[in-house]
Amino acid sequence: MALTGNWDGRISRRTLLRAGGSATAAYVLLGRSATRACAAPPFAGDPFGLGVASGDPTPDGVVLWTRLAPDPLGGGGMPEEVFGVRFEVAADEDFRKIVRRGAIEALPEEAHTVHAEIGGLEPDTPYWYRFKWGTTESRAGRTRTAPPPGSEAPMRFAFVSCQNYTNGFFGAYADLAEQDVDLVVHLGDYIYEGSGLGPTNPRVRDHWPKAELFTLNDYRTRHAQYRTDMDLQAAHAAHPFLMTWDDHEFKDNYANLDLDPNQPLATVEARRAAAYLAYWEHAPLPRSRKPVGKDMPLFRRLQWGNLATFHVLDTRQYRSDQLDVQCPAAQRDPTSRYCTGVLQSTRGILGAAQRDWLFEGIAAPGAAWNVVANQVGFAPLARRNTRNEIVFSLDSWDGYVADRQLVLDFLAQQSLRNTVVITGDAHQHSVRNVPPDFRSFDGTPVATEFMGTSISSESDTPFNTVFGGDPDNPHRLFDDHHRGYVTVTLDPQLWSAEFRGVESVATRTPVATPLATFVVENGVPGARRAGV
Ligand code: FE
Ligand code: CA
């Protein structure tokens, strides 16, 4: 049933007062403890300058996001009071067929962000939404619900990661905003916590604040700054997002509480609590994901009919500390050349609870594809140091070999042959067949990994496009160093991933072009290049 009438229909007078509804006399504002009337809005400027977003779609609902922030870089610019924000959800772009209308409180202790959890929608359906405060309307966003259980209808999604604001413009997002995709998966490094001022940091724009982040206000301001980017706003307004984080939302390469003997635990806990709260506030995540103190429950699943289950990982919050240095030759496993330290089963990247949760979900029947939304490189990757010795990244799954082996063994034992891992962090595109164990990179793969490059991080670098041929890594099929993102077209039989890149992020380049396409056939782990 479509609602009719004006914005203010069906809203309680109490909420309407806080929302500056037009049915009240001019602008009336109701604080938590006091009531006062104003002849003008209690803030100057557009409260919706950070745009709108949606996320975590289900068959009958989606989370809608905005933030009241008329002064985004100056603390938001809102009085320390509760405000009501109205929203409309429509079945059409012109908002003629309104299907939901309501209001929700924006709280000062949540930086006046809005997380409106809309239910009762139709499955597999596009919707348009917008917010209103007083007489000011936000831009309209488009979103969609997930298909119903049983559906095997094809989908198209994108995955993105690593958007260092100082390193470049977000032209890739302008391109993504124009794509016909059902979902965007964000694999982390949504913000970068550094000052952006280091001598080796390529800088085309300045961070604000121009300092490393420590306090809640710091993190809020940085999130707000990123959200001022028009191309990022366009991508959020165009598609629902499924978001997880990596390290830079809190601290470079952190592990759990990143125990630093020089810092009191309470200081680290307070900083992580600030980083996590600001992340939740600025993401289209449901309230059930809101952090409690230093802990935030982020790993979760998203079901896309019977076509795909997205297992969204958090490989930061529960991991064991990284080994700090590469080990000497005497401490290496002679066959694999991994440090014996990273082979220890006492060290993990998932934590026991998340690993049990992953195994339970990945073995559950129903979905044609298991898509693991993951932060750091999953398949092994042998690198050469300056002395031409083989070394491994200690921050990726290569630093937690025993934990990875548990996953690989589980896939093999359960005969699960439909797992694809999507990964960010590395600031490059890559395709890697995932070998069955850490000693035989050329073994028959048990899964396939698609790594997406950064939106902007690392700025422009030589593209270095290579299609396999590395004797140290026979399972590696593709590498490319454009900035950009990946789209995936998925049906029950075929995974088809298109790697896209922009020519430069030093200027705003709003067009990405296809670089290569790799496909995986369901039931046959491992990729092959298409169209050649
Ligand atoms: Fe990154
Ligand atoms: Ca990272």
Coordinates of C-alpha atoms and ligand atoms in Angstrom, one line a residue:
M1 CA 0.0 0.0 0.0
A2 CA 1.5 3.3 -1.0
L3 CA 1.4 6.2 1.4
T4 CA 0.1 9.5 0.2
G5 CA 0.3 13.1 1.5
N6 CA 3.2 15.1 2.7
W7 CA 6.4 14.3 4.4
D8 CA 5.0 14.7 7.9
G9 CA 2.1 12.2 7.6
R10 CA 2.1 9.4 10.2
I11 CA 4.8 10.8 12.4
S12 CA 4.2 11.4 16.0
R13 CA 4.1 15.0 17.2
R14 CA 7.0 14.3 19.6
T15 CA 9.3 13.1 16.8
L16 CA 8.1 15.8 14.5
L17 CA 9.0 18.5 16.9
R18 CA 12.5 17.3 16.9
A19 CA 12.6 17.0 13.2
G20 CA 11.6 20.5 12.6
G21 CA 8.5 19.3 10.8
S22 CA 6.6 21.8 8.7
A23 CA 3.4 21.1 10.6
T24 CA 4.8 22.8 13.6
A25 CA 5.2 26.6 13.9
A26 CA 8.5 27.4 12.1
Y27 CA 11.4 25.5 13.5
V28 CA 10.9 24.0 16.9
L29 CA 13.5 22.0 18.6
L30 CA 13.0 19.7 21.6
G31 CA 16.1 18.8 23.6
R32 CA 16.2 15.9 25.9
S33 CA 15.9 17.9 29.0
A34 CA 14.7 21.2 27.8
T35 CA 12.4 22.6 25.2
R36 CA 13.2 25.7 23.3
A37 CA 11.7 27.3 20.3
C38 CA 13.9 28.8 17.6
A39 CA 13.0 31.2 14.9
A40 CA 15.7 29.7 12.7
P41 CA 17.4 26.3 12.3
P42 CA 19.7 25.6 15.3
F43 CA 22.6 25.3 12.9
A44 CA 23.9 26.9 9.7
G45 CA 24.6 25.0 6.5
D46 CA 23.4 21.9 4.8
P47 CA 23.0 19.1 7.4
F48 CA 23.2 16.4 4.7
G49 CA 26.6 17.4 3.3
L50 CA 28.0 13.9 3.9
G51 CA 25.4 12.3 1.7
V52 CA 23.5 9.1 2.2
A53 CA 24.3 5.4 2.2
S54 CA 22.6 2.0 2.6
G55 CA 23.9 -1.4 3.6
D56 CA 23.5 -5.0 4.8
P57 CA 20.5 -5.8 2.6
T58 CA 18.2 -8.7 3.5
P59 CA 15.3 -10.1 1.6
D60 CA 12.9 -7.7 3.5
G61 CA 15.0 -4.8 4.6
V62 CA 18.1 -2.6 4.5
V63 CA 19.9 -0.1 6.7
L64 CA 19.7 3.5 5.6
W65 CA 22.4 5.9 6.8
T66 CA 23.1 9.6 7.0
R67 CA 24.6 12.1 9.4
L68 CA 23.5 15.5 10.4
A69 CA 26.8 17.4 10.0
P70 CA 26.5 21.0 8.7
D71 CA 30.2 21.6 9.7
P72 CA 31.8 18.2 8.9
L73 CA 35.4 19.2 9.6
G74 CA 34.6 21.3 12.6
G75 CA 33.1 18.6 14.8
G76 CA 29.8 18.3 12.9
G77 CA 28.3 21.6 13.8
M78 CA 25.3 20.2 15.7
P79 CA 24.1 21.3 19.2
E80 CA 24.6 18.6 21.8
E81 CA 21.0 17.6 21.6
V82 CA 18.8 14.8 20.1
F83 CA 17.3 15.6 16.7
G84 CA 14.7 13.7 14.8
V85 CA 15.4 13.0 11.1
R86 CA 12.6 12.0 8.8
F87 CA 13.1 9.5 6.0
E88 CA 11.1 8.3 3.0
V89 CA 11.5 5.0 1.1
A90 CA 9.9 4.8 -2.3
A91 CA 9.4 2.2 -5.0
D92 CA 10.2 4.7 -7.7
E93 CA 12.9 7.2 -8.5
D94 CA 10.5 10.2 -8.4
F95 CA 9.1 9.3 -4.9
R96 CA 5.6 9.0 -6.1
K97 CA 5.1 5.5 -4.7
I98 CA 6.1 6.0 -1.1
V99 CA 6.3 2.6 0.8
R100 CA 7.7 3.8 4.1
R101 CA 7.9 7.0 5.9
G102 CA 9.1 7.7 9.4
A103 CA 11.5 9.4 11.7
I104 CA 14.4 8.4 13.8
E105 CA 16.5 10.0 16.4
A106 CA 20.0 11.3 15.7
L107 CA 21.9 11.2 19.0
P108 CA 24.8 13.5 20.0
E109 CA 26.6 10.5 21.5
E110 CA 26.5 8.9 18.0
A111 CA 27.7 12.1 16.2
H112 CA 24.1 12.6 15.0
T113 CA 24.4 9.7 12.6
V114 CA 21.3 7.9 11.5
H115 CA 21.0 4.1 11.1
A116 CA 17.4 3.5 10.0
E117 CA 16.7 -0.2 9.9
I118 CA 13.9 -0.6 7.4
G119 CA 11.9 -3.8 7.4
G120 CA 8.9 -5.2 5.6
L121 CA 10.2 -4.5 2.1
E122 CA 9.8 -6.8 -0.9
P123 CA 12.6 -9.1 -1.8
D124 CA 14.9 -8.6 -4.8
T125 CA 13.5 -5.1 -5.4
P126 CA 15.1 -1.6 -5.9
Y127 CA 14.1 1.2 -3.6
W128 CA 14.9 4.9 -3.4
Y129 CA 15.3 6.8 -0.1
R130 CA 16.0 10.3 1.2
F131 CA 16.1 12.1 4.5
K132 CA 14.7 15.5 5.6
W133 CA 15.4 17.9 8.5
G134 CA 13.3 21.0 8.6
T135 CA 12.9 22.1 5.0
T136 CA 16.2 20.6 3.9
E137 CA 16.2 17.3 2.0
S138 CA 19.1 15.0 1.5
R139 CA 20.1 13.8 -1.9
A140 CA 18.2 10.6 -2.9
G141 CA 19.9 7.2 -2.6
R142 CA 19.1 4.0 -4.5
T143 CA 19.3 0.7 -2.8
R144 CA 17.8 -2.8 -3.2
T145 CA 16.8 -5.8 -1.1
A146 CA 18.4 -9.3 -1.4
P147 CA 16.5 -12.0 -3.3
P148 CA 14.3 -14.5 -1.4
P149 CA 15.5 -17.9 -0.2
G150 CA 15.6 -20.3 -3.1
S151 CA 16.4 -17.7 -5.7
E152 CA 19.3 -18.6 -8.0
A153 CA 18.9 -15.5 -10.1
P154 CA 22.3 -14.1 -11.3
M155 CA 23.8 -11.1 -9.5
R156 CA 26.5 -8.6 -10.1
F157 CA 28.5 -7.1 -7.3
A158 CA 31.7 -5.1 -6.9
F159 CA 34.4 -5.2 -4.3
V160 CA 36.6 -2.3 -3.2
S161 CA 39.3 -1.5 -0.6
C162 CA 42.0 1.0 0.5
Q163 CA 40.9 4.6 -0.1
N164 CA 43.7 6.7 1.2
Y165 CA 42.4 10.3 0.8
T166 CA 45.8 11.9 0.6
N167 CA 47.1 9.5 -2.0
G168 CA 44.6 10.4 -4.7
F169 CA 41.2 11.1 -6.0
F170 CA 38.4 8.6 -5.9
G171 CA 37.6 8.5 -9.6
A172 CA 37.1 4.7 -9.4
Y173 CA 34.1 5.4 -7.2
A174 CA 32.7 7.7 -9.9
D175 CA 33.0 4.8 -12.3
L176 CA 31.5 2.4 -9.8
A177 CA 28.5 4.7 -9.2
E178 CA 27.5 4.3 -12.9
Q179 CA 27.8 0.5 -12.8
D180 CA 24.8 -1.8 -12.7
V181 CA 25.7 -3.8 -9.5
D182 CA 23.5 -5.2 -6.8
L183 CA 26.0 -4.8 -4.0
V184 CA 29.4 -3.3 -3.2
V185 CA 31.6 -5.2 -0.7
H186 CA 34.1 -3.0 1.1
L187 CA 37.1 -4.9 2.3
G188 CA 38.7 -2.3 4.6
D189 CA 41.0 0.7 4.9
Y190 CA 38.0 2.9 4.5
I191 CA 40.0 5.6 6.2
Y192 CA 43.7 6.0 7.0
E193 CA 44.6 7.0 10.5
G194 CA 47.9 8.6 9.7
S195 CA 48.7 12.3 9.3
G196 CA 49.4 11.8 5.6
L197 CA 52.4 14.1 6.0
G198 CA 55.3 11.5 5.9
P199 CA 58.0 12.2 3.4
T200 CA 57.3 9.0 1.5
N201 CA 53.6 9.4 1.5
P202 CA 52.4 10.5 -2.0
R203 CA 50.1 13.4 -1.3
V204 CA 47.6 15.0 -3.7
R205 CA 45.2 16.0 -0.9
D206 CA 45.6 16.8 2.8
H207 CA 44.2 14.8 5.6
W208 CA 42.1 16.6 8.3
P209 CA 43.1 16.7 11.1
K210 CA 46.7 16.9 9.8
A211 CA 47.8 14.5 12.5
E212 CA 47.6 10.8 13.4
L213 CA 44.2 10.0 15.0
F214 CA 43.8 9.1 18.7
T215 CA 40.6 10.5 20.1
L216 CA 37.0 9.9 19.2
N217 CA 36.8 13.4 17.8
D218 CA 39.8 12.7 15.6
Y219 CA 38.3 9.6 14.1
R220 CA 34.9 11.2 13.6
T221 CA 36.5 14.2 11.8
R222 CA 38.5 11.9 9.5
H223 CA 35.5 9.8 8.6
A224 CA 33.5 13.0 7.9
Q225 CA 36.3 14.3 5.7
Y226 CA 36.4 11.1 3.6
R227 CA 32.6 11.3 3.3
T228 CA 32.8 14.8 1.9
D229 CA 34.3 13.2 -1.3
M230 CA 31.7 13.5 -4.0
D231 CA 32.7 10.3 -5.8
L232 CA 32.5 8.3 -2.6
Q233 CA 29.1 9.8 -1.9
A234 CA 27.9 8.9 -5.4
A235 CA 28.9 5.2 -5.0
H236 CA 27.1 5.0 -1.7
A237 CA 24.0 6.7 -3.0
A238 CA 23.9 4.3 -6.0
H239 CA 24.4 0.9 -4.3
P240 CA 24.0 -0.8 -0.9
F241 CA 27.4 -1.6 0.7
L242 CA 28.5 -4.6 2.8
M243 CA 31.4 -3.3 4.8
T244 CA 34.2 -4.7 6.9
W245 CA 37.4 -3.1 8.1
D246 CA 41.1 -3.8 7.9
D247 CA 43.8 -2.1 9.9
H248 CA 43.8 1.6 9.1
E249 CA 40.4 2.2 10.5
F250 CA 42.2 2.0 13.8
K251 CA 46.0 1.7 13.5
D252 CA 48.5 0.5 10.9
N253 CA 49.0 -3.3 10.9
Y254 CA 47.4 -3.8 14.3
A255 CA 46.6 -7.1 15.8
N256 CA 43.8 -7.2 18.4
L257 CA 44.9 -4.7 21.0
D258 CA 48.3 -4.5 19.5
L259 CA 50.0 -4.7 22.8
D260 CA 52.8 -2.3 23.1
P261 CA 54.9 -2.6 26.2
N262 CA 55.4 1.1 26.2
Q263 CA 51.7 2.0 26.4
P264 CA 49.2 1.3 29.2
L265 CA 46.5 -1.1 28.2
A266 CA 43.8 1.4 29.1
T267 CA 45.2 3.9 26.5
V268 CA 45.1 1.3 23.7
E269 CA 41.6 0.2 24.7
A270 CA 40.3 3.7 24.7
R271 CA 41.8 4.4 21.3
R272 CA 40.4 1.2 19.8
A273 CA 37.0 2.0 21.3
A274 CA 37.1 5.5 19.7
A275 CA 38.1 4.1 16.3
Y276 CA 35.5 1.4 16.3
L277 CA 32.7 3.7 17.4
A278 CA 33.5 6.2 14.8
Y279 CA 33.6 3.4 12.2
W280 CA 30.2 2.1 13.2
E281 CA 28.7 5.6 13.3
H282 CA 29.8 6.4 9.7
A283 CA 28.8 3.0 8.2
P284 CA 25.4 1.8 7.0
L285 CA 25.5 -1.0 9.7
P286 CA 22.7 -2.1 11.9
R287 CA 22.6 -1.2 15.6
S288 CA 23.3 -4.8 16.4
R289 CA 26.9 -4.1 15.2
K290 CA 27.5 -1.1 17.4
P291 CA 30.6 -1.5 19.5
V292 CA 30.5 -2.0 23.2
G293 CA 33.6 -0.4 24.6
K294 CA 36.6 -1.7 22.7
D295 CA 34.7 -4.6 21.1
M296 CA 32.7 -4.5 17.9
P297 CA 30.8 -7.6 16.5
L298 CA 31.6 -7.2 12.8
F299 CA 32.0 -10.7 11.3
R300 CA 28.7 -11.7 9.9
R301 CA 26.9 -13.4 6.9
L302 CA 24.8 -12.0 4.1
Q303 CA 22.6 -14.4 2.2
W304 CA 21.9 -13.7 -1.5
G305 CA 19.2 -16.2 -2.2
N306 CA 20.6 -19.7 -2.9
L307 CA 23.2 -18.1 -5.2
A308 CA 25.8 -16.9 -2.7
T309 CA 26.6 -16.7 1.0
F310 CA 28.9 -13.8 1.8
H311 CA 31.0 -14.7 4.9
V312 CA 32.3 -11.3 6.1
L313 CA 35.5 -11.8 8.1
D314 CA 37.2 -9.6 10.7
T315 CA 40.9 -10.7 10.7
R316 CA 42.1 -7.8 12.9
Q317 CA 40.2 -7.8 16.1
Y318 CA 41.0 -11.4 17.3
R319 CA 44.3 -12.2 15.7
S320 CA 47.5 -13.1 17.5
D321 CA 50.3 -10.5 17.3
Q322 CA 52.4 -10.6 14.2
L323 CA 55.9 -11.9 14.4
D324 CA 58.0 -8.8 14.3
V325 CA 60.9 -9.7 12.1
Q326 CA 61.7 -12.2 9.4
C327 CA 63.5 -15.2 11.0
P328 CA 67.1 -16.4 10.2
A329 CA 67.5 -19.3 7.8
A330 CA 68.1 -21.7 10.7
Q331 CA 64.6 -21.1 12.0
R332 CA 62.9 -21.9 8.8
D333 CA 61.0 -25.0 7.7
P334 CA 63.4 -26.4 5.1
T335 CA 60.7 -27.4 2.6
S336 CA 58.4 -24.4 2.6
R337 CA 60.9 -21.8 3.9
Y338 CA 58.2 -20.4 6.3
C339 CA 59.5 -19.4 9.7
T340 CA 58.7 -22.1 12.2
G341 CA 57.1 -19.4 14.3
V342 CA 54.3 -18.7 11.9
L343 CA 53.6 -22.5 11.7
Q344 CA 52.7 -22.7 15.4
S345 CA 49.1 -23.8 15.9
T346 CA 48.9 -21.5 19.0
R347 CA 48.8 -18.4 16.7
G348 CA 45.6 -17.5 14.8
I349 CA 44.2 -14.8 12.6
L350 CA 40.4 -15.6 13.1
G351 CA 40.1 -16.5 16.8
A352 CA 38.4 -19.7 17.8
A353 CA 34.9 -18.3 17.8
Q354 CA 35.1 -16.8 14.4
R355 CA 36.7 -19.9 12.9
D356 CA 33.9 -22.1 14.3
W357 CA 31.4 -19.7 12.9
L358 CA 33.0 -19.7 9.5
F359 CA 33.2 -23.5 9.4
E360 CA 29.5 -23.9 10.4
G361 CA 28.4 -21.4 7.7
I362 CA 30.6 -22.6 4.9
A363 CA 29.5 -26.2 5.3
A364 CA 25.8 -25.3 5.5
P365 CA 23.9 -26.4 2.4
G366 CA 21.9 -23.9 0.3
A367 CA 24.2 -21.5 -1.5
A368 CA 25.8 -22.3 -4.9
W369 CA 28.9 -20.1 -3.9
N370 CA 30.7 -19.4 -0.7
V371 CA 32.2 -15.9 -1.0
V372 CA 34.7 -15.1 1.8
A373 CA 35.0 -11.3 2.2
N374 CA 38.5 -11.1 3.6
Q375 CA 41.0 -8.4 4.4
V376 CA 44.6 -9.6 3.9
G377 CA 46.2 -12.0 1.4
F378 CA 44.9 -15.5 1.9
A379 CA 46.8 -17.7 -0.6
P380 CA 50.5 -18.1 0.1
L381 CA 52.8 -15.7 -1.7
A382 CA 56.6 -16.2 -1.8
R383 CA 58.4 -12.9 -2.1
R384 CA 62.2 -12.2 -2.6
N385 CA 64.0 -10.0 -0.2
T386 CA 67.1 -7.9 -1.2
R387 CA 69.3 -10.9 -0.7
N388 CA 67.1 -12.9 -3.0
E389 CA 65.9 -15.2 -0.2
I390 CA 62.2 -16.2 -0.1
V391 CA 60.2 -14.4 2.6
F392 CA 56.5 -14.1 3.4
S393 CA 54.3 -11.3 4.6
L394 CA 53.8 -11.6 8.3
D395 CA 50.7 -9.4 8.3
S396 CA 48.8 -11.6 5.8
W397 CA 47.5 -15.2 6.3
D398 CA 51.1 -16.1 5.5
G399 CA 51.9 -15.0 9.1
Y400 CA 49.2 -17.4 10.4
V401 CA 49.9 -20.6 8.4
A402 CA 48.4 -23.0 10.9
D403 CA 45.1 -21.2 11.0
R404 CA 44.9 -21.1 7.2
Q405 CA 45.7 -24.8 7.0
L406 CA 42.7 -25.5 9.3
V407 CA 40.5 -23.7 6.8
L408 CA 42.0 -25.5 3.8
D409 CA 41.8 -28.9 5.4
F410 CA 38.2 -28.2 6.3
L411 CA 37.4 -27.3 2.7
A412 CA 39.1 -30.5 1.5
Q413 CA 37.5 -32.8 4.1
Q414 CA 34.0 -31.5 3.5
S415 CA 34.5 -31.6 -0.3
L416 CA 33.6 -28.0 -0.6
R417 CA 34.5 -26.9 -4.1
N418 CA 32.7 -23.6 -4.4
T419 CA 34.7 -21.2 -2.2
V420 CA 36.1 -17.9 -3.5
V421 CA 38.0 -15.5 -1.3
I422 CA 37.9 -11.8 -2.1
T423 CA 40.7 -9.7 -0.6
G424 CA 41.9 -6.2 -0.3
D425 CA 44.9 -4.6 1.5
A426 CA 47.7 -5.3 -1.1
H427 CA 46.9 -2.3 -3.4
Q428 CA 47.1 -4.4 -6.5
H429 CA 44.8 -6.7 -8.5
S430 CA 45.7 -10.4 -8.4
V431 CA 44.3 -13.8 -9.0
R432 CA 45.7 -16.7 -7.0
N433 CA 44.6 -20.3 -7.0
V434 CA 44.6 -21.4 -3.3
P435 CA 46.8 -24.5 -3.0
P436 CA 45.9 -27.3 -0.6
D437 CA 48.8 -26.7 1.7
F438 CA 51.7 -24.4 2.4
R439 CA 54.3 -26.8 0.9
S440 CA 52.9 -27.3 -2.6
F441 CA 51.9 -24.1 -4.2
D442 CA 51.3 -26.0 -7.5
G443 CA 48.9 -28.5 -5.9
T444 CA 45.4 -28.9 -7.1
P445 CA 43.6 -25.8 -5.8
V446 CA 41.0 -26.0 -3.0
A447 CA 39.7 -22.5 -3.5
T448 CA 40.3 -19.4 -5.6
E449 CA 41.4 -15.9 -4.4
F450 CA 40.6 -12.7 -6.2
M451 CA 42.4 -9.7 -4.8
G452 CA 41.2 -6.2 -5.7
T453 CA 43.5 -3.2 -6.0
S454 CA 43.1 0.1 -4.0
I455 CA 40.7 2.9 -4.9
S456 CA 43.6 5.4 -4.3
S457 CA 46.1 4.1 -1.8
E458 CA 49.7 4.2 -2.9
S459 CA 48.8 6.7 -5.6
D460 CA 49.9 6.1 -9.2
T461 CA 52.5 3.4 -9.6
P462 CA 53.8 1.5 -12.7
F463 CA 51.0 -0.8 -13.8
N464 CA 53.3 -3.8 -14.1
T465 CA 50.6 -6.1 -15.6
V466 CA 51.7 -9.7 -15.5
F467 CA 49.9 -12.9 -16.4
G468 CA 51.5 -15.6 -14.4
G469 CA 54.9 -17.2 -15.1
D470 CA 56.5 -16.7 -11.7
P471 CA 58.3 -20.0 -10.8
D472 CA 58.2 -19.1 -7.0
N473 CA 54.4 -18.7 -7.3
P474 CA 53.0 -21.1 -9.9
H475 CA 49.5 -20.6 -8.5
R476 CA 49.6 -16.8 -9.2
L477 CA 47.8 -16.1 -12.5
F478 CA 47.6 -12.3 -12.7
D479 CA 49.0 -9.1 -11.2
D480 CA 48.3 -5.5 -12.0
H481 CA 48.9 -2.2 -10.2
H482 CA 46.3 0.1 -11.6
R483 CA 44.1 1.8 -9.0
G484 CA 40.5 0.7 -9.3
Y485 CA 38.2 -2.1 -8.2
V486 CA 36.6 -5.4 -9.3
T487 CA 33.1 -6.4 -10.5
V488 CA 31.9 -10.0 -10.3
T489 CA 29.0 -11.4 -12.4
L490 CA 27.7 -14.6 -10.7
D491 CA 25.3 -17.3 -11.7
P492 CA 25.1 -20.8 -10.2
Q493 CA 27.7 -22.2 -12.7
L494 CA 30.1 -19.4 -13.3
W495 CA 32.0 -16.7 -11.4
S496 CA 33.3 -14.0 -13.8
A497 CA 35.5 -11.2 -12.3
E498 CA 36.4 -8.1 -14.3
F499 CA 39.4 -6.2 -13.0
R500 CA 38.9 -2.5 -13.7
G501 CA 41.4 0.4 -13.4
V502 CA 41.7 4.2 -13.8
E503 CA 44.7 5.7 -15.6
S504 CA 45.5 8.1 -12.7
V505 CA 44.4 9.2 -9.2
A506 CA 46.7 12.3 -9.3
T507 CA 43.8 14.0 -11.0
R508 CA 40.1 13.2 -10.8
T509 CA 39.7 10.5 -13.5
P510 CA 36.1 9.3 -13.3
V511 CA 36.3 6.5 -15.7
A512 CA 37.7 3.0 -15.2
T513 CA 38.4 0.5 -18.0
P514 CA 38.4 -3.3 -18.0
L515 CA 41.9 -4.8 -17.6
A516 CA 41.3 -8.5 -17.6
T517 CA 38.5 -11.0 -16.8
F518 CA 39.0 -14.3 -15.0
V519 CA 36.4 -17.0 -14.5
V520 CA 35.8 -19.9 -12.1
E521 CA 33.5 -22.8 -12.8
N522 CA 31.5 -24.0 -9.9
G523 CA 32.9 -27.2 -8.5
V524 CA 36.4 -26.7 -10.1
P525 CA 38.5 -24.4 -7.8
G526 CA 41.0 -22.4 -9.7
A527 CA 40.7 -19.6 -12.2
R528 CA 41.3 -19.2 -15.9
R529 CA 41.5 -16.0 -18.0
A530 CA 38.5 -15.4 -20.2
G531 CA 38.4 -13.8 -23.6
V532 CA 41.9 -14.6 -24.8
Ligands
FE1 FE 45.4 -0.2 2.4
CA2 CA 45.6 -2.7 5.2

